Amino acid sequence: MANSFATRLAAALLVVCLAAAARADDEAPQPSPSPSPSAQAPAGQKGRAGRGEAGAATPASTPVAEQHRLPPDASTKQQVALPGRTLAFSATAGSIRVFDDKGEPLADIAYTSYQLDGADKANRPVTFLFNGGPGSSSAWLQFGSAGPWRLSFQGDGAVSSAAPDLVPNGETWLDFTDLVFVDPVGTGYSRFVTTSEEARKRFFSVDGDANAVALVIRRWLEKYDRLPSPKYVAGESYGGIRGPKVVRNLQMQQGVGVRGLVLISPVLDFREYAGSSILQYVNSLPTMAAVARQAKGPVTRQDLADVERYARGDFLLDLIKGQADSEATTRLADKVASLTGIDAAVSRRLAGRFDIGEFRREFDRKNGKVTGRYDASVEGFDPYPDSSYFHFNDPSGDPLMAPLTSAAVDLTTRKLNWRPDGSYHLLSESVNKAWDFGHGINPAESVTQLRQMLALDPKLKLLIGHGLFDLATPYLASQIILDQLPAFAGRDRSKLMVYPGGHMFYSRDGSREAFRKEVEALMR
């Protein structure tokens, strides 16, 4: 949904897990080490320029905290007329405050919830949804996929000057589950109420963030008497790191069981996205080939079976041989050129190892165009086509910033009657730059928590959805990870679906409809 930030991984986490008691003054996530000045956000996640909030290094007093407090929750009765049915529901825009171990307020975490009228709450599923970034609000999933109202992400709706007109969403998940969209601190209207720099460090870290989101989920369940309800978690993009960690924390720290985890275009392991890992080239090759083939007509994953076999077979073997083997290098470079449509001379110069940015620029360079990162089937003009350095943004994500922000603010303040002061942050560069991805030898990953949560609860299920043309988080990366899971987490419990489209594959009507059916089947 916007430009990538830098692609180098900071090292792994030294974060102390949150231990929260079931009481009103819950503790916030424990501090993690401060990020080094050179720590940068890895590739493979949502992130985009915006204005976030950072505090000064002085403790907050209660009066200061109250000045920053969000307004009381606002609940309204709503109704949407959809094909074949009308849904009546309660919509609530509000926040949950979290505290430190001394009972001092730290942050107000905003949420928007939709609960169907007349449902048996004890048996009615409730799903908690968040996006990624780090630094993204949940507006993408709310207004692009699951919420009762939808904003067009395609055609005339995919330009900055598009009117932010929300329409009833025929593919809303509200038919079969109540919905709670969570905005982590620094995104949406969520904010710190303390000015402590230590608080920022606690929340802007891999485990600290997941612990805070899990705490908010438990607090919401208590607030609305929904602890008996079947519970699900859904996350997009960096939500692939956050989601499994949230579920694991709910299981072990919050005393909350989860029936299923839904991940949309997730990143699960940053080791595969940068540095010297050759898996980054294996993972992205089928997506690059899909982009080339879709230029000639519709493409499905089945049409890429030959590319997947090559990527996991001969291509990988030639990569392992390295550039010291000139025959292997020439062989794979020429094969990559034939699959992607990129000039063979360019492919040989790059040894058949295309960085995402290089592919995006070289694919249609003769016409001065670049592809999207979130949806590489979308092209836009390169503002500096003659430059030897990359100076382009993302034509598949950046145009959505203005209409989506306006739609979120208009719905919240006018239709839901919740009017916080301050700005709404759709994507916060400040949060992303401040994020502590960890220090040490282990990069951020959530495969450990995936294995643990599936092993702990044999009834818990996992559903992953990806877009064919997504270069931010290529689908083959998730497939390879799922293939490594033990037999107890097999295909009857862990399912991967791949659809035409990009990172927000749900922007396409057919893909959104198909994925909704999979989510409904998971919860029925």
Short mmCIF file of C-alpha atoms in Angstrom, two decimals:
data_model
loop_
_atom_site.label_atom_id
_atom_site.label_comp_id
_atom_site.label_asym_id
_atom_site.label_seq_id
_atom_site.Cartn_x
_atom_site.Cartn_y
_atom_site.Cartn_z
CA MET A 1 0.00 0.00 0.00
CA ALA A 2 2.87 2.25 -0.47
CA ASN A 3 6.58 2.50 -0.80
CA SER A 4 8.78 0.00 0.90
CA PHE A 5 11.10 1.24 3.51
CA ALA A 6 14.70 -0.03 3.58
CA THR A 7 15.33 -3.72 3.11
CA ARG A 8 18.11 -4.49 5.56
CA LEU A 9 17.18 -6.49 8.61
CA ALA A 10 18.15 -5.35 12.04
CA ALA A 11 19.02 -8.36 14.14
CA ALA A 12 16.69 -10.30 16.41
CA LEU A 13 14.60 -9.60 19.40
CA LEU A 14 15.51 -9.22 23.05
CA VAL A 15 12.04 -8.36 24.20
CA VAL A 16 10.53 -9.22 27.55
CA CYS A 17 7.03 -10.67 27.17
CA LEU A 18 4.04 -8.97 28.70
CA ALA A 19 2.56 -10.47 31.81
CA ALA A 20 -0.87 -9.02 32.23
CA ALA A 21 -3.34 -9.73 35.02
CA ALA A 22 -7.06 -9.73 34.40
CA ARG A 23 -7.72 -6.33 35.99
CA ALA A 24 -8.62 -2.85 34.83
CA ASP A 25 -5.11 -1.41 35.15
CA ASP A 26 -3.44 -3.95 32.86
CA GLU A 27 0.23 -3.54 32.27
CA ALA A 28 1.50 -2.49 28.87
CA PRO A 29 4.19 -4.47 27.03
CA GLN A 30 7.52 -4.64 28.80
CA PRO A 31 10.40 -2.59 27.39
CA SER A 32 12.60 -3.91 24.63
CA PRO A 33 16.06 -2.61 23.74
CA SER A 34 16.15 0.67 21.87
CA PRO A 35 16.61 0.33 18.14
CA SER A 36 20.05 1.22 16.89
CA PRO A 37 20.30 4.34 14.73
CA SER A 38 20.93 2.15 11.71
CA ALA A 39 18.01 -0.21 12.33
CA GLN A 40 15.76 -0.18 9.29
CA ALA A 41 12.49 -1.80 8.35
CA PRO A 42 12.87 -5.01 6.35
CA ALA A 43 11.14 -5.33 3.01
CA GLY A 44 7.98 -7.39 2.69
CA GLN A 45 5.50 -5.33 4.66
CA LYS A 46 3.22 -2.35 4.48
CA GLY A 47 4.81 0.98 5.14
CA ARG A 48 4.42 4.51 3.82
CA ALA A 49 5.14 8.10 4.64
CA GLY A 50 2.73 9.68 7.09
CA ARG A 51 2.82 11.58 10.32
CA GLY A 52 3.10 9.53 13.48
CA GLU A 53 3.45 10.57 17.10
CA ALA A 54 6.52 10.33 19.30
CA GLY A 55 6.81 11.38 22.91
CA ALA A 56 9.43 13.30 24.82
CA ALA A 57 11.49 11.54 27.45
CA THR A 58 9.60 12.91 30.44
CA PRO A 59 7.05 11.00 32.51
CA ALA A 60 3.40 11.84 31.99
CA SER A 61 1.27 13.31 34.72
CA THR A 62 -2.43 12.53 34.93
CA PRO A 63 -3.47 15.99 33.68
CA VAL A 64 -1.26 15.60 30.61
CA ALA A 65 -2.67 12.14 30.01
CA GLU A 66 -6.23 13.42 30.23
CA GLN A 67 -5.48 16.18 27.73
CA HIS A 68 -4.56 13.51 25.20
CA ARG A 69 -7.44 11.20 25.99
CA LEU A 70 -9.73 10.02 23.20
CA PRO A 71 -13.45 10.82 23.57
CA PRO A 72 -15.89 8.31 25.11
CA ASP A 73 -16.97 5.41 22.91
CA ALA A 74 -19.80 6.16 20.50
CA SER A 75 -22.31 3.43 19.56
CA THR A 76 -24.89 3.82 16.81
CA LYS A 77 -27.47 1.60 15.15
CA GLN A 78 -26.69 0.97 11.49
CA GLN A 79 -28.19 -0.91 8.56
CA VAL A 80 -26.87 -1.91 5.13
CA ALA A 81 -28.93 -3.24 2.26
CA LEU A 82 -27.00 -5.96 0.42
CA PRO A 83 -27.89 -8.39 -2.38
CA GLY A 84 -30.48 -10.78 -0.97
CA ARG A 85 -30.40 -9.51 2.61
CA THR A 86 -30.29 -6.50 4.92
CA LEU A 87 -27.93 -6.42 7.90
CA ALA A 88 -28.81 -4.47 11.05
CA PHE A 89 -25.99 -4.01 13.52
CA SER A 90 -24.46 -1.91 16.26
CA ALA A 91 -21.36 0.06 15.28
CA THR A 92 -19.01 1.31 17.98
CA ALA A 93 -16.00 3.58 17.54
CA GLY A 94 -13.96 3.89 20.69
CA SER A 95 -10.76 3.02 22.49
CA ILE A 96 -9.24 0.90 25.22
CA ARG A 97 -6.70 2.41 27.58
CA VAL A 98 -3.66 0.44 28.69
CA PHE A 99 -1.54 1.12 31.75
CA ASP A 100 1.92 0.39 33.10
CA ASP A 101 2.61 -1.74 36.17
CA LYS A 102 2.15 1.31 38.39
CA GLY A 103 -1.30 2.03 37.04
CA GLU A 104 -0.12 5.03 35.00
CA PRO A 105 -1.89 5.43 31.64
CA LEU A 106 0.26 4.76 28.58
CA ALA A 107 -1.89 4.64 25.45
CA ASP A 108 -5.42 4.70 24.08
CA ILE A 109 -5.87 2.02 21.43
CA ALA A 110 -8.71 2.84 19.03
CA TYR A 111 -11.04 0.25 17.56
CA THR A 112 -14.14 0.09 15.39
CA SER A 113 -16.53 -2.80 16.03
CA TYR A 114 -19.61 -4.11 14.24
CA GLN A 115 -21.96 -6.53 16.09
CA LEU A 116 -24.98 -8.02 14.33
CA ASP A 117 -28.32 -7.37 15.98
CA GLY A 118 -30.27 -10.31 17.41
CA ALA A 119 -27.39 -12.80 17.37
CA ASP A 120 -26.65 -15.30 20.15
CA LYS A 121 -23.40 -13.79 21.37
CA ALA A 122 -22.25 -16.94 23.11
CA ASN A 123 -22.18 -18.79 19.78
CA ARG A 124 -21.61 -15.88 17.42
CA PRO A 125 -17.97 -15.66 16.19
CA VAL A 126 -16.04 -12.44 16.68
CA THR A 127 -12.98 -11.62 14.57
CA PHE A 128 -10.23 -9.13 15.44
CA LEU A 129 -8.56 -7.59 12.40
CA PHE A 130 -5.43 -5.49 11.95
CA ASN A 131 -3.09 -4.51 9.17
CA GLY A 132 0.67 -4.32 9.32
CA GLY A 133 3.36 -1.81 8.37
CA PRO A 134 4.51 -1.60 11.07
CA GLY A 135 2.63 1.67 11.20
CA SER A 136 -0.55 0.86 9.28
CA SER A 137 -4.09 1.37 10.50
CA SER A 138 -6.74 -1.28 9.88
CA ALA A 139 -8.55 0.80 7.25
CA TRP A 140 -7.33 -1.36 4.37
CA LEU A 141 -9.09 -4.48 5.63
CA GLN A 142 -12.10 -2.57 6.93
CA PHE A 143 -12.84 -0.66 3.71
CA GLY A 144 -11.27 -3.03 1.20
CA SER A 145 -12.41 -6.47 2.31
CA ALA A 146 -14.35 -7.30 5.48
CA GLY A 147 -16.29 -4.29 6.76
CA PRO A 148 -19.94 -3.45 6.03
CA TRP A 149 -18.91 -0.56 3.73
CA ARG A 150 -16.32 -0.68 0.98
CA LEU A 151 -14.20 1.79 -0.98
CA SER A 152 -13.28 0.98 -4.57
CA PHE A 153 -9.56 0.28 -4.91
CA GLN A 154 -9.69 -0.09 -8.70
CA GLY A 155 -10.35 1.92 -11.83
CA ASP A 156 -11.49 5.48 -11.17
CA GLY A 157 -11.30 4.78 -7.44
CA ALA A 158 -7.55 4.13 -7.58
CA VAL A 159 -6.45 7.74 -8.08
CA SER A 160 -5.58 10.31 -5.44
CA SER A 161 -8.38 12.66 -6.46
CA ALA A 162 -11.09 9.96 -6.32
CA ALA A 163 -14.13 10.76 -4.21
CA PRO A 164 -13.99 8.81 -0.91
CA ASP A 165 -17.44 7.33 -1.43
CA LEU A 166 -18.18 4.26 0.67
CA VAL A 167 -20.76 1.79 -0.66
CA PRO A 168 -22.42 -1.24 0.98
CA ASN A 169 -20.03 -4.19 0.84
CA GLY A 170 -21.76 -7.28 -0.52
CA GLU A 171 -18.74 -9.36 0.54
CA THR A 172 -18.65 -8.20 4.16
CA TRP A 173 -17.81 -10.85 6.72
CA LEU A 174 -20.50 -9.49 9.06
CA ASP A 175 -22.95 -12.16 7.84
CA PHE A 176 -21.04 -14.83 9.76
CA THR A 177 -18.85 -13.02 12.30
CA ASP A 178 -18.83 -9.82 14.33
CA LEU A 179 -15.87 -7.61 13.46
CA VAL A 180 -13.42 -5.58 15.55
CA PHE A 181 -10.83 -3.51 13.66
CA VAL A 182 -7.85 -2.61 15.87
CA ASP A 183 -5.43 0.26 15.23
CA PRO A 184 -2.13 -0.20 17.13
CA VAL A 185 -0.73 2.88 18.86
CA GLY A 186 0.49 5.52 16.42
CA THR A 187 -1.96 4.42 13.72
CA GLY A 188 -5.50 5.59 13.02
CA TYR A 189 -6.55 7.66 16.02
CA SER A 190 -4.62 5.52 18.53
CA ARG A 191 -2.13 7.51 20.54
CA PHE A 192 0.17 7.66 23.50
CA VAL A 193 -1.18 9.45 26.54
CA THR A 194 2.18 9.34 28.23
CA THR A 195 5.13 11.37 27.00
CA SER A 196 7.61 8.73 28.15
CA GLU A 197 10.13 7.68 25.56
CA GLU A 198 10.27 4.28 27.23
CA ALA A 199 6.60 3.73 26.40
CA ARG A 200 7.33 4.28 22.73
CA LYS A 201 10.07 1.69 22.88
CA ARG A 202 7.75 -0.83 24.54
CA PHE A 203 5.03 -0.52 21.94
CA PHE A 204 7.24 -0.09 18.88
CA SER A 205 8.87 -3.52 19.09
CA VAL A 206 7.95 -6.92 17.65
CA ASP A 207 6.91 -8.68 20.84
CA GLY A 208 5.82 -5.56 22.71
CA ASP A 209 3.41 -4.71 19.90
CA ALA A 210 1.95 -8.22 19.75
CA ASN A 211 1.52 -8.30 23.51
CA ALA A 212 -0.30 -4.95 23.48
CA VAL A 213 -2.68 -6.04 20.72
CA ALA A 214 -3.42 -9.30 22.55
CA LEU A 215 -4.15 -7.34 25.72
CA VAL A 216 -6.55 -5.05 23.88
CA ILE A 217 -8.36 -8.06 22.43
CA ARG A 218 -8.87 -9.55 25.88
CA ARG A 219 -10.03 -6.23 27.28
CA TRP A 220 -12.57 -5.83 24.44
CA LEU A 221 -13.91 -9.34 25.06
CA GLU A 222 -14.36 -8.53 28.73
CA LYS A 223 -15.91 -5.13 28.02
CA TYR A 224 -18.60 -6.58 25.76
CA ASP A 225 -19.11 -9.92 27.56
CA ARG A 226 -17.80 -11.91 24.59
CA LEU A 227 -15.33 -14.25 26.28
CA PRO A 228 -17.62 -17.28 25.55
CA SER A 229 -17.78 -16.42 21.81
CA PRO A 230 -15.74 -18.31 19.19
CA LYS A 231 -12.76 -16.06 18.52
CA TYR A 232 -10.71 -15.47 15.36
CA VAL A 233 -7.76 -13.24 14.47
CA ALA A 234 -6.99 -11.79 11.02
CA GLY A 235 -3.89 -9.86 9.99
CA GLU A 236 -2.45 -8.50 6.77
CA SER A 237 1.15 -7.98 5.60
CA TYR A 238 3.29 -7.40 8.73
CA GLY A 239 0.21 -8.90 10.37
CA GLY A 240 1.89 -12.18 9.39
CA ILE A 241 4.47 -11.49 12.10
CA ARG A 242 1.99 -9.92 14.53
CA GLY A 243 -0.86 -12.44 14.05
CA PRO A 244 0.75 -15.69 15.22
CA LYS A 245 2.41 -13.87 18.12
CA VAL A 246 -0.93 -12.35 19.16
CA VAL A 247 -2.63 -15.76 19.06
CA ARG A 248 0.18 -17.34 21.06
CA ASN A 249 0.01 -14.54 23.66
CA LEU A 250 -3.76 -14.91 23.90
CA GLN A 251 -3.33 -18.63 24.49
CA MET A 252 -0.57 -18.41 27.08
CA GLN A 253 -0.75 -14.95 28.70
CA GLN A 254 -4.30 -13.67 28.36
CA GLY A 255 -6.23 -16.90 28.92
CA VAL A 256 -8.11 -16.59 25.63
CA GLY A 257 -8.45 -19.44 23.15
CA VAL A 258 -8.64 -18.76 19.41
CA ARG A 259 -10.41 -20.95 16.86
CA GLY A 260 -8.59 -19.74 13.76
CA LEU A 261 -6.03 -17.38 12.27
CA VAL A 262 -6.54 -15.70 8.88
CA LEU A 263 -3.50 -14.11 7.25
CA ILE A 264 -3.72 -11.90 4.17
CA SER A 265 -0.54 -11.39 2.11
CA PRO A 266 1.61 -12.15 5.16
CA VAL A 267 5.32 -12.01 5.77
CA LEU A 268 6.21 -14.88 8.11
CA ASP A 269 10.01 -14.83 8.16
CA PHE A 270 12.19 -11.85 7.28
CA ARG A 271 15.23 -14.04 6.64
CA GLU A 272 13.80 -14.77 3.19
CA TYR A 273 13.48 -11.16 2.04
CA ALA A 274 16.93 -9.62 2.11
CA GLY A 275 20.63 -10.04 2.68
CA SER A 276 22.39 -13.02 1.14
CA SER A 277 19.44 -15.41 1.26
CA ILE A 278 18.94 -16.99 -2.16
CA LEU A 279 15.37 -17.88 -1.19
CA GLN A 280 14.38 -14.29 -1.95
CA TYR A 281 14.98 -15.02 -5.65
CA VAL A 282 13.21 -18.39 -5.47
CA ASN A 283 10.16 -16.85 -3.79
CA SER A 284 9.76 -13.94 -6.20
CA LEU A 285 10.37 -15.72 -9.52
CA PRO A 286 6.82 -17.17 -9.96
CA THR A 287 5.35 -13.75 -9.17
CA MET A 288 7.57 -12.08 -11.75
CA ALA A 289 6.59 -14.68 -14.32
CA ALA A 290 2.92 -14.16 -13.45
CA VAL A 291 3.30 -10.44 -14.16
CA ALA A 292 4.78 -11.19 -17.59
CA ARG A 293 2.07 -13.72 -18.46
CA GLN A 294 -0.85 -11.57 -17.31
CA ALA A 295 0.20 -8.95 -19.86
CA LYS A 296 -0.95 -11.46 -22.48
CA GLY A 297 -4.14 -12.63 -20.74
CA PRO A 298 -5.69 -13.85 -17.45
CA VAL A 299 -3.42 -15.95 -15.22
CA THR A 300 -4.13 -18.35 -12.37
CA ARG A 301 -1.75 -20.13 -10.05
CA GLN A 302 -2.29 -23.34 -12.00
CA ASP A 303 -0.78 -21.58 -15.02
CA LEU A 304 2.44 -21.12 -13.04
CA ALA A 305 3.00 -24.75 -12.08
CA ASP A 306 5.99 -25.00 -14.44
CA VAL A 307 7.59 -21.87 -12.95
CA GLU A 308 7.13 -23.11 -9.39
CA ARG A 309 8.75 -26.43 -10.28
CA TYR A 310 11.67 -24.64 -11.91
CA ALA A 311 12.06 -22.17 -9.03
CA ARG A 312 12.19 -24.96 -6.42
CA GLY A 313 14.28 -27.24 -8.64
CA ASP A 314 16.83 -26.35 -11.30
CA PHE A 315 16.76 -22.62 -10.54
CA LEU A 316 17.57 -23.24 -6.87
CA LEU A 317 20.32 -25.71 -7.79
CA ASP A 318 21.96 -23.22 -10.16
CA LEU A 319 21.68 -20.46 -7.54
CA ILE A 320 23.47 -22.67 -5.02
CA LYS A 321 26.29 -23.27 -7.46
CA GLY A 322 26.92 -19.55 -7.39
CA GLN A 323 28.34 -17.11 -9.89
CA ALA A 324 31.66 -18.91 -9.79
CA ASP A 325 29.95 -21.46 -12.06
CA SER A 326 29.60 -19.41 -15.24
CA GLU A 327 27.60 -22.07 -17.09
CA ALA A 328 25.03 -22.31 -14.31
CA THR A 329 24.80 -18.53 -14.06
CA THR A 330 24.29 -18.05 -17.80
CA ARG A 331 21.76 -20.87 -17.87
CA LEU A 332 19.60 -19.45 -15.10
CA ALA A 333 19.95 -15.86 -16.33
CA ASP A 334 18.65 -16.81 -19.77
CA LYS A 335 15.81 -18.85 -18.27
CA VAL A 336 14.79 -15.96 -16.00
CA ALA A 337 14.81 -13.62 -19.00
CA SER A 338 12.51 -15.95 -20.93
CA LEU A 339 10.10 -16.26 -18.00
CA THR A 340 9.94 -12.58 -17.13
CA GLY A 341 10.27 -10.98 -20.57
CA ILE A 342 13.21 -8.87 -19.43
CA ASP A 343 16.06 -8.37 -21.87
CA ALA A 344 18.53 -11.26 -21.72
CA ALA A 345 21.51 -8.89 -21.64
CA VAL A 346 20.10 -7.22 -18.52
CA SER A 347 19.40 -10.59 -16.91
CA ARG A 348 22.95 -11.77 -17.60
CA ARG A 349 24.37 -8.54 -16.16
CA LEU A 350 22.39 -9.21 -12.97
CA ALA A 351 23.24 -12.93 -13.02
CA GLY A 352 19.53 -13.73 -13.14
CA ARG A 353 19.14 -12.43 -9.60
CA PHE A 354 16.51 -9.70 -9.76
CA ASP A 355 15.98 -7.50 -6.77
CA ILE A 356 12.33 -6.44 -6.51
CA GLY A 357 13.18 -2.83 -7.35
CA GLU A 358 15.27 -3.86 -10.35
CA PHE A 359 12.47 -5.98 -11.75
CA ARG A 360 9.92 -3.22 -11.26
CA ARG A 361 12.04 -0.80 -13.27
CA GLU A 362 13.34 -3.14 -15.96
CA PHE A 363 10.05 -4.85 -16.80
CA ASP A 364 8.76 -1.99 -18.99
CA ARG A 365 11.71 0.38 -18.99
CA LYS A 366 11.51 0.89 -22.75
CA ASN A 367 8.25 2.78 -22.19
CA GLY A 368 9.51 4.71 -19.16
CA LYS A 369 7.19 2.85 -16.80
CA VAL A 370 7.56 1.01 -13.51
CA THR A 371 5.39 -1.70 -12.00
CA GLY A 372 3.73 -1.59 -8.61
CA ARG A 373 5.29 -3.32 -5.63
CA TYR A 374 1.98 -4.27 -4.07
CA ASP A 375 0.49 -5.18 -7.43
CA ALA A 376 3.09 -5.57 -10.17
CA SER A 377 0.38 -5.89 -12.82
CA VAL A 378 -0.25 -2.16 -12.27
CA GLU A 379 2.10 0.23 -14.05
CA GLY A 380 2.83 3.92 -13.71
CA PHE A 381 5.28 6.42 -15.14
CA ASP A 382 8.84 6.56 -13.81
CA PRO A 383 9.27 10.22 -12.79
CA TYR A 384 13.01 9.98 -13.53
CA PRO A 385 13.32 7.43 -16.35
CA ASP A 386 16.88 8.49 -17.27
CA SER A 387 18.25 8.37 -13.73
CA SER A 388 20.76 5.69 -12.79
CA TYR A 389 19.11 5.53 -9.36
CA PHE A 390 15.57 4.54 -8.35
CA HIS A 391 13.33 7.57 -7.74
CA PHE A 392 9.86 6.06 -8.12
CA ASN A 393 7.03 5.27 -5.75
CA ASP A 394 4.30 2.61 -5.96
CA PRO A 395 1.58 3.17 -8.57
CA SER A 396 -0.44 0.32 -7.06
CA GLY A 397 -0.53 1.74 -3.52
CA ASP A 398 0.20 5.45 -3.29
CA PRO A 399 -2.93 6.64 -5.16
CA LEU A 400 -5.12 5.03 -2.48
CA MET A 401 -3.70 7.07 0.38
CA ALA A 402 -5.90 10.15 -0.03
CA PRO A 403 -9.31 8.56 -0.69
CA LEU A 404 -8.84 5.88 1.97
CA THR A 405 -7.79 8.39 4.64
CA SER A 406 -10.72 10.67 3.80
CA ALA A 407 -13.18 7.76 3.82
CA ALA A 408 -11.96 6.54 7.22
CA VAL A 409 -12.22 10.00 8.80
CA ASP A 410 -15.63 10.71 7.26
CA LEU A 411 -17.15 7.42 8.38
CA THR A 412 -15.78 7.68 11.91
CA THR A 413 -16.69 11.30 12.56
CA ARG A 414 -19.93 11.70 10.60
CA LYS A 415 -21.64 8.30 10.39
CA LEU A 416 -20.32 6.74 13.62
CA ASN A 417 -20.35 10.06 15.50
CA TRP A 418 -16.92 9.64 17.12
CA ARG A 419 -14.83 12.78 16.84
CA PRO A 420 -11.30 12.58 18.26
CA ASP A 421 -9.07 15.61 18.07
CA GLY A 422 -5.81 15.33 16.20
CA SER A 423 -4.99 13.65 12.91
CA TYR A 424 -5.87 10.21 11.61
CA HIS A 425 -2.77 8.21 10.59
CA LEU A 426 -3.41 5.74 7.78
CA LEU A 427 0.27 4.82 7.43
CA SER A 428 2.85 6.27 9.78
CA GLU A 429 6.45 6.57 8.66
CA SER A 430 7.34 7.69 12.18
CA VAL A 431 6.15 4.39 13.65
CA ASN A 432 7.92 2.38 10.97
CA LYS A 433 11.23 4.19 11.42
CA ALA A 434 11.03 3.85 15.21
CA TRP A 435 10.28 0.12 15.07
CA ASP A 436 12.65 -2.18 16.91
CA PHE A 437 12.98 -5.36 14.86
CA GLY A 438 15.38 -6.77 17.43
CA HIS A 439 19.04 -7.29 18.04
CA GLY A 440 21.07 -10.48 17.85
CA ILE A 441 21.38 -13.30 15.35
CA ASN A 442 17.70 -14.13 14.79
CA PRO A 443 15.61 -11.93 12.49
CA ALA A 444 11.92 -11.35 13.14
CA GLU A 445 9.78 -14.37 12.31
CA SER A 446 6.51 -15.91 13.46
CA VAL A 447 6.93 -19.48 12.23
CA THR A 448 7.91 -20.47 15.77
CA GLN A 449 4.57 -19.22 17.11
CA LEU A 450 2.69 -20.84 14.20
CA ARG A 451 4.12 -24.22 15.14
CA GLN A 452 3.48 -23.68 18.86
CA MET A 453 -0.14 -22.55 18.51
CA LEU A 454 -1.04 -25.35 16.08
CA ALA A 455 0.63 -27.93 18.33
CA LEU A 456 -1.12 -26.63 21.45
CA ASP A 457 -4.66 -26.67 20.04
CA PRO A 458 -5.48 -29.41 17.49
CA LYS A 459 -8.74 -27.61 16.60
CA LEU A 460 -7.13 -24.31 15.65
CA LYS A 461 -6.99 -23.69 11.88
CA LEU A 462 -4.90 -21.44 9.66
CA LEU A 463 -5.99 -19.80 6.39
CA ILE A 464 -3.56 -17.78 4.25
CA GLY A 465 -4.51 -15.73 1.20
CA HIS A 466 -2.06 -14.24 -1.31
CA GLY A 467 -2.15 -12.34 -4.59
CA LEU A 468 -0.38 -13.64 -7.70
CA PHE A 469 1.18 -10.26 -8.53
CA ASP A 470 2.35 -9.25 -5.04
CA LEU A 471 6.09 -8.48 -5.02
CA ALA A 472 6.01 -7.22 -1.40
CA THR A 473 5.16 -10.66 0.04
CA PRO A 474 5.33 -13.28 -2.75
CA TYR A 475 3.00 -16.22 -2.27
CA LEU A 476 5.66 -18.91 -2.78
CA ALA A 477 7.38 -17.82 0.45
CA SER A 478 4.31 -18.86 2.45
CA GLN A 479 3.94 -22.09 0.49
CA ILE A 480 7.52 -23.14 1.26
CA ILE A 481 7.03 -22.36 4.97
CA LEU A 482 3.77 -24.33 5.14
CA ASP A 483 5.48 -27.27 3.43
CA GLN A 484 8.00 -27.38 6.30
CA LEU A 485 5.36 -27.70 9.04
CA PRO A 486 5.01 -31.06 10.81
CA ALA A 487 2.25 -33.48 9.81
CA PHE A 488 0.00 -32.40 12.71
CA ALA A 489 -0.37 -29.01 10.97
CA GLY A 490 -1.14 -30.51 7.57
CA ARG A 491 -3.42 -29.28 4.81
CA ASP A 492 -6.62 -30.15 6.68
CA ARG A 493 -5.67 -27.40 9.15
CA SER A 494 -3.34 -25.06 7.22
CA LYS A 495 -4.56 -23.80 3.85
CA LEU A 496 -3.03 -21.44 1.29
CA MET A 497 -5.14 -19.79 -1.40
CA VAL A 498 -3.70 -17.67 -4.23
CA TYR A 499 -5.82 -15.25 -6.25
CA PRO A 500 -5.40 -12.86 -9.18
CA GLY A 501 -4.37 -9.53 -7.73
CA GLY A 502 -1.66 -8.04 -5.60
CA HIS A 503 -1.00 -7.39 -1.93
CA MET A 504 -4.61 -6.20 -1.62
CA PHE A 505 -5.95 -8.96 -3.87
CA TYR A 506 -9.36 -8.33 -2.32
CA SER A 507 -9.56 -5.14 -4.39
CA ARG A 508 -10.62 -7.38 -7.30
CA ASP A 509 -14.25 -8.45 -7.12
CA GLY A 510 -13.70 -12.11 -8.01
CA SER A 511 -10.78 -12.54 -5.59
CA ARG A 512 -12.63 -10.79 -2.75
CA GLU A 513 -15.70 -12.98 -3.26
CA ALA A 514 -13.65 -16.20 -3.41
CA PHE A 515 -11.61 -15.40 -0.31
CA ARG A 516 -14.73 -14.48 1.65
CA LYS A 517 -16.11 -17.96 0.95
CA GLU A 518 -12.93 -19.50 2.35
CA VAL A 519 -13.13 -17.38 5.50
CA GLU A 520 -16.79 -18.27 5.99
CA ALA A 521 -16.04 -21.97 5.56
CA LEU A 522 -13.32 -21.67 8.21
CA MET A 523 -15.79 -20.23 10.72
CA ARG A 524 -18.86 -22.34 9.99
#
